[in-house]
Coordinates of C-alpha atoms in Angstrom, one line a residue:
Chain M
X1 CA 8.3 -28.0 12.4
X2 CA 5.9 -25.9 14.9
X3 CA 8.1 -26.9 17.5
X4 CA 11.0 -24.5 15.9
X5 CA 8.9 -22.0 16.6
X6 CA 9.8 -22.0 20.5
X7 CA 13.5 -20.8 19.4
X8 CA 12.4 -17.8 17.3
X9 CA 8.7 -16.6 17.4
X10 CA 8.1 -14.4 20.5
X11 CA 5.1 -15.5 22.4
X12 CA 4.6 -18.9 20.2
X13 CA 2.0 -20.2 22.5
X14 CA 0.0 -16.6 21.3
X15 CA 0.8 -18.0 17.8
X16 CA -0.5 -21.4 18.7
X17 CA -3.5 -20.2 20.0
X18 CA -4.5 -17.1 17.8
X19 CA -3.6 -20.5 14.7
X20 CA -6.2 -22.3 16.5
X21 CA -8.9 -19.1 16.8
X22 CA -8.3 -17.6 13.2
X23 CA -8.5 -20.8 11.1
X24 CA -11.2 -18.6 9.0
X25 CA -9.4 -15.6 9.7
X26 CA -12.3 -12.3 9.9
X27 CA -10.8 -10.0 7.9
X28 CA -9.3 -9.9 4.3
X29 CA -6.6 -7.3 3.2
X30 CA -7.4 -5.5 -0.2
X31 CA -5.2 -3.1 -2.1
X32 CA -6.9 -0.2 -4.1
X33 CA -5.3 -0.2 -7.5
X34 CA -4.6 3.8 -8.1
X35 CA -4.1 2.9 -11.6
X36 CA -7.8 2.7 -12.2
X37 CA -9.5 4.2 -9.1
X38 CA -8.8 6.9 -6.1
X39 CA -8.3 4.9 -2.9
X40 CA -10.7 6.5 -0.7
X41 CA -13.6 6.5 -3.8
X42 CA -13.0 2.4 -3.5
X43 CA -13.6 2.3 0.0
X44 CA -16.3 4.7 -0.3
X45 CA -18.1 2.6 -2.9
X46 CA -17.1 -0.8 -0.7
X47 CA -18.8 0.8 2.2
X48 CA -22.1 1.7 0.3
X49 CA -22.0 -2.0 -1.0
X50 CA -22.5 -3.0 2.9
X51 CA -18.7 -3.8 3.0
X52 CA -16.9 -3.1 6.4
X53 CA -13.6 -1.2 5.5
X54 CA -11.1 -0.3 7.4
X55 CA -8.1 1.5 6.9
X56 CA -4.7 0.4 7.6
X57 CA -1.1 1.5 7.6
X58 CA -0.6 2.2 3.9
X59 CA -3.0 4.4 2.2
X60 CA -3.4 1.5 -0.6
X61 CA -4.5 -0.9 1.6
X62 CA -8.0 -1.7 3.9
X63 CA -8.9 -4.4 6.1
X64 CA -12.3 -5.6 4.9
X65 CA -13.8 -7.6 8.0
X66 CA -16.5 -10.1 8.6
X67 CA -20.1 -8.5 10.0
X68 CA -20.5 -10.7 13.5
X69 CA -23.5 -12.4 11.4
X70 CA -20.9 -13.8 9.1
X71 CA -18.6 -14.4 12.1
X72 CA -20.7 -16.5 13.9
X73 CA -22.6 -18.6 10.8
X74 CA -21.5 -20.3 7.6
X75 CA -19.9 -17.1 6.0
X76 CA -21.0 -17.5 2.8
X77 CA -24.7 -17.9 3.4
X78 CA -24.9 -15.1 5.7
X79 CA -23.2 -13.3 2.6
X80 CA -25.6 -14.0 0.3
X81 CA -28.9 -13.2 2.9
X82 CA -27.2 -10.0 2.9
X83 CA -27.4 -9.6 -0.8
X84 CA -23.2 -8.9 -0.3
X85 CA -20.8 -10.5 -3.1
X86 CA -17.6 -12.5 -1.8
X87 CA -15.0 -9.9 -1.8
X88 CA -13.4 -11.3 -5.2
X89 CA -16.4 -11.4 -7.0
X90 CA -17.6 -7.9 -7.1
X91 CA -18.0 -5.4 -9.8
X92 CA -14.9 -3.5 -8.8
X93 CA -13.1 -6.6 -8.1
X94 CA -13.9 -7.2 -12.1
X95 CA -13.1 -4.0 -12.5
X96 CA -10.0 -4.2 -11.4
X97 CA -10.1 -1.7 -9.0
X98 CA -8.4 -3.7 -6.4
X99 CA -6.7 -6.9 -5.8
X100 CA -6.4 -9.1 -3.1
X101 CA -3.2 -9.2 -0.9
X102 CA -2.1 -9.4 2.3
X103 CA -0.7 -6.4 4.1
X104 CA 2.5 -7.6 4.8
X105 CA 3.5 -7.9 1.1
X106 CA 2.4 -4.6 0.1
X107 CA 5.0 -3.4 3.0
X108 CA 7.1 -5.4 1.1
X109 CA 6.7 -3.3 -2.0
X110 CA 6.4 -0.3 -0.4
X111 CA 9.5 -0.1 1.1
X112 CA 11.3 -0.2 -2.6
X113 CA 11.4 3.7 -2.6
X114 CA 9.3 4.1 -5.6
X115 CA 8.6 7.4 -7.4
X116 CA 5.9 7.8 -9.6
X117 CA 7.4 10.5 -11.5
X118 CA 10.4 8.8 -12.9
X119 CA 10.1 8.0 -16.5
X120 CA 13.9 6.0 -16.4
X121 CA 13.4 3.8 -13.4
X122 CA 13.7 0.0 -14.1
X123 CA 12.9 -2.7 -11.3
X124 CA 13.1 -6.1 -11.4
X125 CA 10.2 -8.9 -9.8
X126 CA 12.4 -12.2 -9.7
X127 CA 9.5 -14.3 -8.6
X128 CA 6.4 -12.6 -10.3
X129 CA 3.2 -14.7 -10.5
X130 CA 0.3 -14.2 -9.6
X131 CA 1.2 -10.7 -10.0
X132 CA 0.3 -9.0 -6.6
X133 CA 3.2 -7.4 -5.9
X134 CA 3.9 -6.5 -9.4
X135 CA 1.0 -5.0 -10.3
X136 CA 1.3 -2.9 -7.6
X137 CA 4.8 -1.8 -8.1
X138 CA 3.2 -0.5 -11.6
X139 CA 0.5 1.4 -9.3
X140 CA 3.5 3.0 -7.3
X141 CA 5.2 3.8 -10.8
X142 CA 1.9 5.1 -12.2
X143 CA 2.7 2.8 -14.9
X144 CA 5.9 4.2 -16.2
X145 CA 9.5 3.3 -16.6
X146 CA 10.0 -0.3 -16.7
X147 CA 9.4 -3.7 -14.9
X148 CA 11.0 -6.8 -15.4
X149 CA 8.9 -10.0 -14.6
X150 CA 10.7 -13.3 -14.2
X151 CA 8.5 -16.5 -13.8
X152 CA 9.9 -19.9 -14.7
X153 CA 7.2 -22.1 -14.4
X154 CA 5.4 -21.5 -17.9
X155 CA 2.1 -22.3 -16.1
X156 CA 2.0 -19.8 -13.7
X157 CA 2.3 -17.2 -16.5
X158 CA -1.6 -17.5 -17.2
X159 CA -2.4 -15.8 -13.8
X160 CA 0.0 -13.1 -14.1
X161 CA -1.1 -12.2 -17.4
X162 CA -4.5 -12.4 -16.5
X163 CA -4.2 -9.7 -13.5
X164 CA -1.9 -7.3 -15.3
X165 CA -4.3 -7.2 -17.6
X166 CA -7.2 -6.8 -15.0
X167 CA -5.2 -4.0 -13.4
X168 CA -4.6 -2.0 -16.4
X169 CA -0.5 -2.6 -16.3
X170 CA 1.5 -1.7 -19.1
X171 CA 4.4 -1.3 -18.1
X172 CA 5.6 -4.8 -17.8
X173 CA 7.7 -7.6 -19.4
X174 CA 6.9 -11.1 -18.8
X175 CA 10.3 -13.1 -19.2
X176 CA 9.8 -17.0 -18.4
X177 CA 13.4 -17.4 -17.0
X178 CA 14.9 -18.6 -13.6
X179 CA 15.8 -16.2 -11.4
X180 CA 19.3 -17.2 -11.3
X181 CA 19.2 -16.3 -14.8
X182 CA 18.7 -12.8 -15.2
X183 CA 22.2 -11.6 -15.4
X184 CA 21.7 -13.5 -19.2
X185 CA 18.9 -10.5 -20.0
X186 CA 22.4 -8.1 -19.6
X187 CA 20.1 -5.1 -17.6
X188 CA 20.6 -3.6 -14.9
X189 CA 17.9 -2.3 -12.0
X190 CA 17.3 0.7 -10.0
X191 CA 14.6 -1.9 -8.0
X192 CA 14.7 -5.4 -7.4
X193 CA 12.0 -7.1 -5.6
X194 CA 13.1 -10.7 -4.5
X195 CA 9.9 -12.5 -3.1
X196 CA 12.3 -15.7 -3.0
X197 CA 10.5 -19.0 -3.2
X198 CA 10.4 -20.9 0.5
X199 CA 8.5 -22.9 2.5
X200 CA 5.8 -20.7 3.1
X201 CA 5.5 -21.3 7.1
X202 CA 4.0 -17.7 7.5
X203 CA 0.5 -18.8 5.9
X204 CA 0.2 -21.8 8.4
X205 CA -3.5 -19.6 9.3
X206 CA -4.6 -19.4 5.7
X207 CA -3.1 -23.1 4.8
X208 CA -3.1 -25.2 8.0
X209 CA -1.4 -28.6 6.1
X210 CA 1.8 -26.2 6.0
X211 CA 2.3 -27.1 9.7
X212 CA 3.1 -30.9 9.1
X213 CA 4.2 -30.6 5.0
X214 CA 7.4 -29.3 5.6
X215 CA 10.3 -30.4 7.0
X216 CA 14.1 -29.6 7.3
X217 CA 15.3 -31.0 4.1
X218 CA 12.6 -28.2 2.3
X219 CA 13.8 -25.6 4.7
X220 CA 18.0 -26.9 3.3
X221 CA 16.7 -27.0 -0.2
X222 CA 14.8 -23.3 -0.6
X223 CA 17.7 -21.7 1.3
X224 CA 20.1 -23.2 -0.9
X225 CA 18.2 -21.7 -3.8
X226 CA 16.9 -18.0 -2.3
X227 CA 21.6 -18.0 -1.5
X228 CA 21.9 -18.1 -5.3
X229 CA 18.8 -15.9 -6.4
X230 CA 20.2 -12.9 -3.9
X231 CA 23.9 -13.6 -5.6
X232 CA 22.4 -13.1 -8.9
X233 CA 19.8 -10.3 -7.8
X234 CA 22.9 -8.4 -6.0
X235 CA 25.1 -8.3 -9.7
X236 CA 22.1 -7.1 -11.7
X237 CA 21.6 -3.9 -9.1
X238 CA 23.0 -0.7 -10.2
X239 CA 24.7 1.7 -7.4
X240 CA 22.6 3.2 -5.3
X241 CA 20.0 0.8 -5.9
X242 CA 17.4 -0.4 -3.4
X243 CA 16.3 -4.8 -3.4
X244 CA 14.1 -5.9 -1.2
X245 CA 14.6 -9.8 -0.3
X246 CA 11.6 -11.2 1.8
X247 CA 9.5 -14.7 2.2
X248 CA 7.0 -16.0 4.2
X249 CA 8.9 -18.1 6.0
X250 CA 9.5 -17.9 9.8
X251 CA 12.8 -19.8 9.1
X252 CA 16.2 -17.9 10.3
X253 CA 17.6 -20.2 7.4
X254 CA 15.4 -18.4 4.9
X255 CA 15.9 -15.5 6.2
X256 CA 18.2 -14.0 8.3
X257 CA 20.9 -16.5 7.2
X258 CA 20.8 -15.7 3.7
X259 CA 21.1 -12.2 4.3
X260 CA 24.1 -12.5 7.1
X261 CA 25.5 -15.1 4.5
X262 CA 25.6 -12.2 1.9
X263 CA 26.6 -9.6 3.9
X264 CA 29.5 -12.3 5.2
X265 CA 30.5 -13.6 1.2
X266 CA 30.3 -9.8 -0.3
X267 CA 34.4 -8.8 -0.8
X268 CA 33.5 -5.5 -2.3
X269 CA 31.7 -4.2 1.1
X270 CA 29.4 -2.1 -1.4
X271 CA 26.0 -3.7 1.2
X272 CA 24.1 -1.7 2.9
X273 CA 21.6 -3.1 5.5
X274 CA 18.0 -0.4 5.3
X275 CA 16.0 0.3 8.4
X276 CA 12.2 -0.7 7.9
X277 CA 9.5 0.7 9.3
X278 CA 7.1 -1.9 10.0
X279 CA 7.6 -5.2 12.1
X280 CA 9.6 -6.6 14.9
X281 CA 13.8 -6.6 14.5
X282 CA 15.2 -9.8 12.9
X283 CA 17.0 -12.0 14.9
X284 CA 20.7 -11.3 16.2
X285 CA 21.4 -15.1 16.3
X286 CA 19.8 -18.6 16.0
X287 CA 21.5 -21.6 17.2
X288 CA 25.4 -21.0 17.0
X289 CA 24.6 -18.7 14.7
X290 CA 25.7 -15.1 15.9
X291 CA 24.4 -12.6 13.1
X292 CA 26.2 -9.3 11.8
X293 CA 25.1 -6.5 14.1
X294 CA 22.9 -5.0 11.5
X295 CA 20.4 -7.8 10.7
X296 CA 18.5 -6.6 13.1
X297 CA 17.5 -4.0 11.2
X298 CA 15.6 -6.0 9.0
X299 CA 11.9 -7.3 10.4
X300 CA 9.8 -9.9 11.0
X301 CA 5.7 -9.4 10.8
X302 CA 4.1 -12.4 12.7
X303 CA 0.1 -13.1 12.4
X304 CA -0.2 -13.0 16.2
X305 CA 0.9 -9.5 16.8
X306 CA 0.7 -7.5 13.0
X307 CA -2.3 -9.5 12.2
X308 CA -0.4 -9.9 8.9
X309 CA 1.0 -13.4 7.2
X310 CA 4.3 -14.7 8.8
X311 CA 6.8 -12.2 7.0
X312 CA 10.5 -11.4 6.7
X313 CA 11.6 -8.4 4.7
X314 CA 15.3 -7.3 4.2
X315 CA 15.9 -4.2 2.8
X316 CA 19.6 -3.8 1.2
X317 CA 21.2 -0.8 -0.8
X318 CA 24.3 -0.9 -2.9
X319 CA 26.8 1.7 -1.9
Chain O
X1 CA 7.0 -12.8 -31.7
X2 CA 6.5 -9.0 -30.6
X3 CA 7.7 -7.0 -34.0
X4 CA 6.7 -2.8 -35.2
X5 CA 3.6 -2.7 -36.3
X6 CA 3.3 -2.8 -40.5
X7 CA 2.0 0.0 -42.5
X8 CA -0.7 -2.2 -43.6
X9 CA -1.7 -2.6 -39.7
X10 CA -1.4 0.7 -39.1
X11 CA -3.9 1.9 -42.0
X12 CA -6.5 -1.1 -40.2
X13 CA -5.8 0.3 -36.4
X14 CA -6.0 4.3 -37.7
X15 CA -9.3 3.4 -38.8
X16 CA -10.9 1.7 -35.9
X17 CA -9.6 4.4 -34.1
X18 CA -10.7 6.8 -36.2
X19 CA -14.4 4.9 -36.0
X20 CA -14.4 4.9 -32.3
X21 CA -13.9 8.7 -31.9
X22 CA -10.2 8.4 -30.3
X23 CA -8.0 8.8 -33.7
X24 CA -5.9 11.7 -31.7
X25 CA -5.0 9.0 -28.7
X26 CA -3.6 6.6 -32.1
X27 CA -0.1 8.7 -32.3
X28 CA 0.3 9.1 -28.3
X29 CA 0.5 5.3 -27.9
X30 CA 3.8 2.6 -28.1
X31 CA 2.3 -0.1 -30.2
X32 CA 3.8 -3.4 -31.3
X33 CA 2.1 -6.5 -33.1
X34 CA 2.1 -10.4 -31.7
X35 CA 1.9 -12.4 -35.2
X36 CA -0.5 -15.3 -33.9
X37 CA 0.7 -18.8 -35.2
X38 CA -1.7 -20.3 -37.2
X39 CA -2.1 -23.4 -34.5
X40 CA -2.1 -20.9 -31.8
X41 CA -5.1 -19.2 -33.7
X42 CA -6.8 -22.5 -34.5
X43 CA -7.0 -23.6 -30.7
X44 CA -7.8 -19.7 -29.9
X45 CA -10.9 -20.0 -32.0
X46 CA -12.2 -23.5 -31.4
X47 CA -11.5 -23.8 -27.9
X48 CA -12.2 -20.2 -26.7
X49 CA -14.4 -18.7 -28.9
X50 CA -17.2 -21.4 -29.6
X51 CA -20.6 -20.0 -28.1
X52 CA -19.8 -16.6 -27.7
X53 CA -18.3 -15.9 -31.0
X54 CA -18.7 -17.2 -34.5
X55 CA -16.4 -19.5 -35.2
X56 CA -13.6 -19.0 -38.2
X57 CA -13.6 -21.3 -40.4
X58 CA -9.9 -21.5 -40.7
X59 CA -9.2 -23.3 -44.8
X60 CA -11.7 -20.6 -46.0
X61 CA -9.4 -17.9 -44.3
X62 CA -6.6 -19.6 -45.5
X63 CA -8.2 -19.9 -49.2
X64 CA -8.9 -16.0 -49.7
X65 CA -5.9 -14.6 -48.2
X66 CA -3.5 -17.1 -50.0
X67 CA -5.7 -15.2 -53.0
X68 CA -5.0 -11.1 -51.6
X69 CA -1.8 -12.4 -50.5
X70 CA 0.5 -10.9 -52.9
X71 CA 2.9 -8.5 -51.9
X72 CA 2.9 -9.2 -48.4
X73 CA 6.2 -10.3 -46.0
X74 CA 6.6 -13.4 -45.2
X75 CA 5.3 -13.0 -41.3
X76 CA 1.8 -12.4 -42.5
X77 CA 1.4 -15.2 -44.9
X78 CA 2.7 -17.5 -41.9
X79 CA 0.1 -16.4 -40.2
X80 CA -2.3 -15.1 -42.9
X81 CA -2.2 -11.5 -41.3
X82 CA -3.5 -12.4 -37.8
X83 CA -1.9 -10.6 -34.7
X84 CA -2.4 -9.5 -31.7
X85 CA -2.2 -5.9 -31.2
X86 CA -0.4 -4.4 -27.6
X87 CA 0.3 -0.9 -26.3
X88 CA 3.7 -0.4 -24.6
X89 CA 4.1 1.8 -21.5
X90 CA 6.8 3.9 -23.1
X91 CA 9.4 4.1 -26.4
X92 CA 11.7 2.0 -24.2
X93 CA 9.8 -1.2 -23.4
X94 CA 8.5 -1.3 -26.7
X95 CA 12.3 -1.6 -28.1
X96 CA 13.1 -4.0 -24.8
X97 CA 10.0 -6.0 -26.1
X98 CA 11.0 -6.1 -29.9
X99 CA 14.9 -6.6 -28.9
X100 CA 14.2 -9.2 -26.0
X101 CA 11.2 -11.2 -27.4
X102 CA 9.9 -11.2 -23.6
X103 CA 6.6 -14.2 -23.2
X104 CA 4.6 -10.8 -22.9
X105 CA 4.6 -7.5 -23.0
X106 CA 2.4 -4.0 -22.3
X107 CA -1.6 -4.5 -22.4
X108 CA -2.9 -6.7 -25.2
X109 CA -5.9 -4.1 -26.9
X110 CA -6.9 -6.9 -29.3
X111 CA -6.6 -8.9 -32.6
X112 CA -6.1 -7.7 -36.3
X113 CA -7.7 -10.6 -38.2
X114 CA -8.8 -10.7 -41.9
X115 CA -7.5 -7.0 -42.2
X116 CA -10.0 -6.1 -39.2
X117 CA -9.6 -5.3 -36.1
X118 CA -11.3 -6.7 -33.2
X119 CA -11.1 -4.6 -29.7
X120 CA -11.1 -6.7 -26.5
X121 CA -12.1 -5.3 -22.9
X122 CA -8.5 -3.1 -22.5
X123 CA -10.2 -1.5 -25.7
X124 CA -13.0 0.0 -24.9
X125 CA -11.8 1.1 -21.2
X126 CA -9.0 3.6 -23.7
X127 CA -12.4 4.5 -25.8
X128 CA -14.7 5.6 -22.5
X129 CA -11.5 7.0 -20.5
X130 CA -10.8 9.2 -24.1
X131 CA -13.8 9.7 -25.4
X132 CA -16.5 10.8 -22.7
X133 CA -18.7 12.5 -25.6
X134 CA -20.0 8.8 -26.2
X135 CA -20.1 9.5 -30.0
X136 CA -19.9 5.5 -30.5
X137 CA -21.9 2.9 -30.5
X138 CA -22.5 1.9 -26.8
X139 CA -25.4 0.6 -24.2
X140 CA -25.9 1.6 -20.9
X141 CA -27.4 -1.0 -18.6
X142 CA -29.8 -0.7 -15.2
X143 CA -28.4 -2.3 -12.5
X144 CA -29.9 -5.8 -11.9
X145 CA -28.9 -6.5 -15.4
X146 CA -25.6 -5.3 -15.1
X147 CA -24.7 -8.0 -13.0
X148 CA -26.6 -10.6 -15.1
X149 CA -24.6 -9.4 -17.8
X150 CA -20.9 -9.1 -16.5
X151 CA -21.9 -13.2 -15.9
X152 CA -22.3 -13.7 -19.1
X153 CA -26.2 -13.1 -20.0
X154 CA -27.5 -11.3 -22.7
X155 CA -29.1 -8.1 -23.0
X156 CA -32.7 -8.0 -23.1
X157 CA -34.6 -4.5 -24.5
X158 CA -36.0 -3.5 -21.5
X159 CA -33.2 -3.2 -19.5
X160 CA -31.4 -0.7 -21.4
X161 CA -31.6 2.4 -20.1
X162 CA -29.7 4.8 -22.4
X163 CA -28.0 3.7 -25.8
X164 CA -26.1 5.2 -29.0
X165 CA -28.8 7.0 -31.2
X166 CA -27.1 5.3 -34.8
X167 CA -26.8 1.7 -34.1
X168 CA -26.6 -0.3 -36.8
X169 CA -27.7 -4.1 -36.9
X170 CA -25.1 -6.4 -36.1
X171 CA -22.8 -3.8 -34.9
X172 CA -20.2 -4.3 -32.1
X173 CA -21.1 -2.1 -29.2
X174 CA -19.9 -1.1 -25.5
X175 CA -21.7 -2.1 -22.8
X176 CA -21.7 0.3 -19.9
X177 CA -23.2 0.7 -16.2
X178 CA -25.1 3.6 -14.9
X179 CA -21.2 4.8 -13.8
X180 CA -20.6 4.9 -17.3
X181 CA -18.1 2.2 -16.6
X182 CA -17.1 -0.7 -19.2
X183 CA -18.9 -4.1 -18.7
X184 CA -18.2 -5.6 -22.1
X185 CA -18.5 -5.5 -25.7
X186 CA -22.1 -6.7 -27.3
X187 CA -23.1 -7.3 -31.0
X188 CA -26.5 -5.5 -31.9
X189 CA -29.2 -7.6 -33.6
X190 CA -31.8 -4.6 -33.9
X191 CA -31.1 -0.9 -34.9
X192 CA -31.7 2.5 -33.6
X193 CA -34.9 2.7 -31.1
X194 CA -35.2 -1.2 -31.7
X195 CA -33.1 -1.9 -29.5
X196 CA -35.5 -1.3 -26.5
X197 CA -37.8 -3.5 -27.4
X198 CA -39.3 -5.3 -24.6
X199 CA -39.1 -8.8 -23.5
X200 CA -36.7 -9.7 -26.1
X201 CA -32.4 -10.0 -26.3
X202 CA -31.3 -7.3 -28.7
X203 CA -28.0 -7.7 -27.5
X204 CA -25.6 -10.6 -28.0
X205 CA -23.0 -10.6 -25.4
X206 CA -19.4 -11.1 -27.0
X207 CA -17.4 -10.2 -23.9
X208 CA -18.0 -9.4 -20.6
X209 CA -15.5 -8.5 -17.4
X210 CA -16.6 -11.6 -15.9
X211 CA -16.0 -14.4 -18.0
X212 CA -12.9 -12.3 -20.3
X213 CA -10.4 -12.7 -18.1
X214 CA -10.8 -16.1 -17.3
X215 CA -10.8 -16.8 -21.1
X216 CA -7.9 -14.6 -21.3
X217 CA -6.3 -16.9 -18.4
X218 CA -6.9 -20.1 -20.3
X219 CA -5.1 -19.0 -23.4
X220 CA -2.0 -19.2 -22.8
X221 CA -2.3 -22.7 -21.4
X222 CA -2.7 -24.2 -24.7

């Protein structure tokens, strides 16, 4: 599977190697949850714990990195001689004044064009647990209006309960449905976030048995799946309406393909391909594949150049 | 099954609001009621409440509200009155949530049981954010047993540092940190200036951040 990479990843061998450097990667991303505390008053208490925070490209969100003590021993001891906590067992952590989350998906949900301010606006998560994403969509909506959570695997319900809870959210629904299935619920959405189930080749750093546990026939069967789940997210969005479709998945057949193949099967016209701001332009072909002209607008985020998880976001309006 | 909350459940949540000083907040928040199925309560209790709380002996429950029973719908004798109580975000989701029977909806604020409520953790955080007169029963913890505590310790005399002037034996409290920030909830077993006694637990811990969510996790796997 690595060996795809050549035909899509720019500088793969960088990939290879920075794989190889970061297998205990020296930062962690956090995202300060405005519903219960001020960004900068969490990094401020953070950086009186010892904690050493950085900030990033969204206001939310800080890079919490290593000390070169912890670098260079066993992490965890060098932790405790300092008197410091693991990042996700602190007070605030308890608290629920943050939650742990990689940069790239909080791009993800901050490219949905959120308002706080609107009491009306209903979004839809169509692959919610744990909760990352959703709880912060409920920090961008400062907890009004309405969000939709579908999870169909009844036992990864417990975790998303447990960290909207954590987090303070109240604005959310918890339906245990497929997906597919949410035309059935007879709503329709101003938002839909679509964090579509795939192979997960993006977190090879964080999970290095995703090199060799995949193969093709996963990479056939997820986009088979995330080609329905857009179909049934695209009917349930109202005009004018924003979805953001993403995985992390390096795969132009989880990506790229399923957006092209949308773009390609969609007889009303009525889709709109969104600039992003962050990441590298998606490809304009793979294989024999030549890709509408404007999939390139949506991006790629790869761990070797955005210091991020392998990510794909796709950001679509209906006209 | 989320349904509108009863008048019966309204006259037991009016008055633990009323008791905790935030009776004003009652009318500014969407509430609906989870009716908790008598096997859904019995595991609750025996698998997650051992230890930490007293347990409920469930045919003696059974026995004295089949007696004060009468007059009530059909719901509440199913379940003998026991609910879960949840605030909604807005008008809106509460009718979505009543319509649509989602798995789960809003913030869970805790149980009415035996026509009495019990707060959880979500609780108390509306009580300190609406209430910062701290005219309710509460504790506030130094710091080296604050984090014993959030871990599931009890809370020894000595290491309170400021507390509620009126406490009552037996009485559940808050537990706060020098931030005046919500650790848990605690059952008193001393009263008034008692309660500093040194080199001695006059505190049970009933709930703590640390250990409630995880409990809170595990529920719903039953």
């Amino acid at each position: 599977m690595i060996s795809r990479f050549l035909n899509f990843v720019p500088n793969t061998e960088n990939l290879l190697e920075y794989t190889e450097n970061n297998k205990s990667p020296n930062y962690e991303y956090i995202r300060a949850n405005n519903l219960k505390i001020e960004s900068q008053k969490l990094k401020g208490r953070l950086i009186e714990k010892g904690f050493r925070v950085k900030d990033t490209i969204l206001k939310e969100v800080f890079k919490v990195e290593k000390t070169k003590e912890e670098e260079a021993n066993n992490t965890e001891e060098s932790r405790k001689n300092n008197g410091l906590p693991s990042i996700g067992s602190t007070l605030e952590y308890l608290k629920g004044y943050y939650y742990i989350q990689d940069l790239s998906s909080c791009i993800a949900v901050d490219e949905l064009e959120i308002s706080g301010n609107n009491n009306s606006m209903t979004v839809l998560d169509m692959a919610s647990s744990p909760g990352g994403k959703t709880t912060f969509i409920a920090q961008k909506m400062n907890n009004r209006g309405k969000i939709i959570a579908c999870e169909p695997n009844s036992k990864r319900i417990p975790s998303l309960i447990f960290n909207l809870s954590r987090c303070s959210v109240k604005n959310t629904s918890i339906f245990n449905i497929f997906g597919e299935d949410v035309g059935k619920l007879a709503m329709s959405f101003d938002r839909i976030l679509l964090d579509a189930p795939c192979t997960c080749e993006g977190i090879i750093i964080k999970d290095e048995t995703r090199k060799k546990s995949r193969n093709l026939k996963d990479i056939e069967v997820c986009s088979n799946r995330q080609k329905k789940l857009i179909q049934s997210a695209l009917h349930v969005l109202k005009p004018s309406g924003i979805m953001i479709y993403c995985t992390c998945s390096f795969a132009p057949e989880e990506n790229e393909m399923i957006i092209d193949d949308l773009i390609r099967n969609n007889k009303d016209g009525n889709i709109e391909i969104m600039p992003l701001k962050y990441g590298v332009n998606g490809l304009t072909e793979f294989g024999n594949h030549q890709f509408k002209k404007d999939i390139s607008k949506t991006k790629r985020l790869y761990p070797h150049i955005h210091n991020t998880n392998g990510f794909y976001i796709a950001k679509l309006r209906k006209k | 099954m989320f349904k509108d909350i009863s008048k019966k459940e309204e006259t037991v949540l009016k008055k633990a609001f009323n008791n905790w000083g935030i009776f004003d907040l009652y009318e500014k928040l969407n509430i609906i009621i989870k009716p908790l199925e008598k096997e859904h309560l019995a595991k609750f209790e025996g698998k997650f409440r051992a230890g930490f709380l007293k347990k409920v002996n469930l045919a003696q429950i059974e026995k004295k509200t089949s007696q004060k029973n009468n007059g009530e719908n059909e719901n509440d004798k199913k379940n003998d009155g026991n609910s879960e109580v949840y605030v909604c975000s807005n008008n809106d989701q509460k009718e979505l949530a009543i319509k649509m029977q989602p798995t789960y909806s809003g913030i869970a604020i805790g149980n009415i049981k035996s026509k009495k409520f019990t707060p959880n953790l979500n609780f108390a955080e509306l009580i300190v954010n609406h209430n910062p007169k701290l005219n309710y029963p509460y504790a506030v913890l130094e710091n080296k047993a604050s984090n014993l505590y959030i871990y599931g310790r009890d809370i020894m005399g000595n290491s309170i540092v400021d507390f509620f002037n009126e406490i009552k034996e037996n009485q559940i409290m808050i537990i706060l940190n020098q931030k005046k920030e919500v650790l848990g909830i605690g059952r008193s077993r001393f009263s008034n200036n008692l309660i500093t006694q040194n080199d001695k637990i006059v505190i049970d811990n009933v709930q703590d951040i640390g250990t409630y969510y995880l409990k809170e996790e595990n529920r719903y796997n039953l």
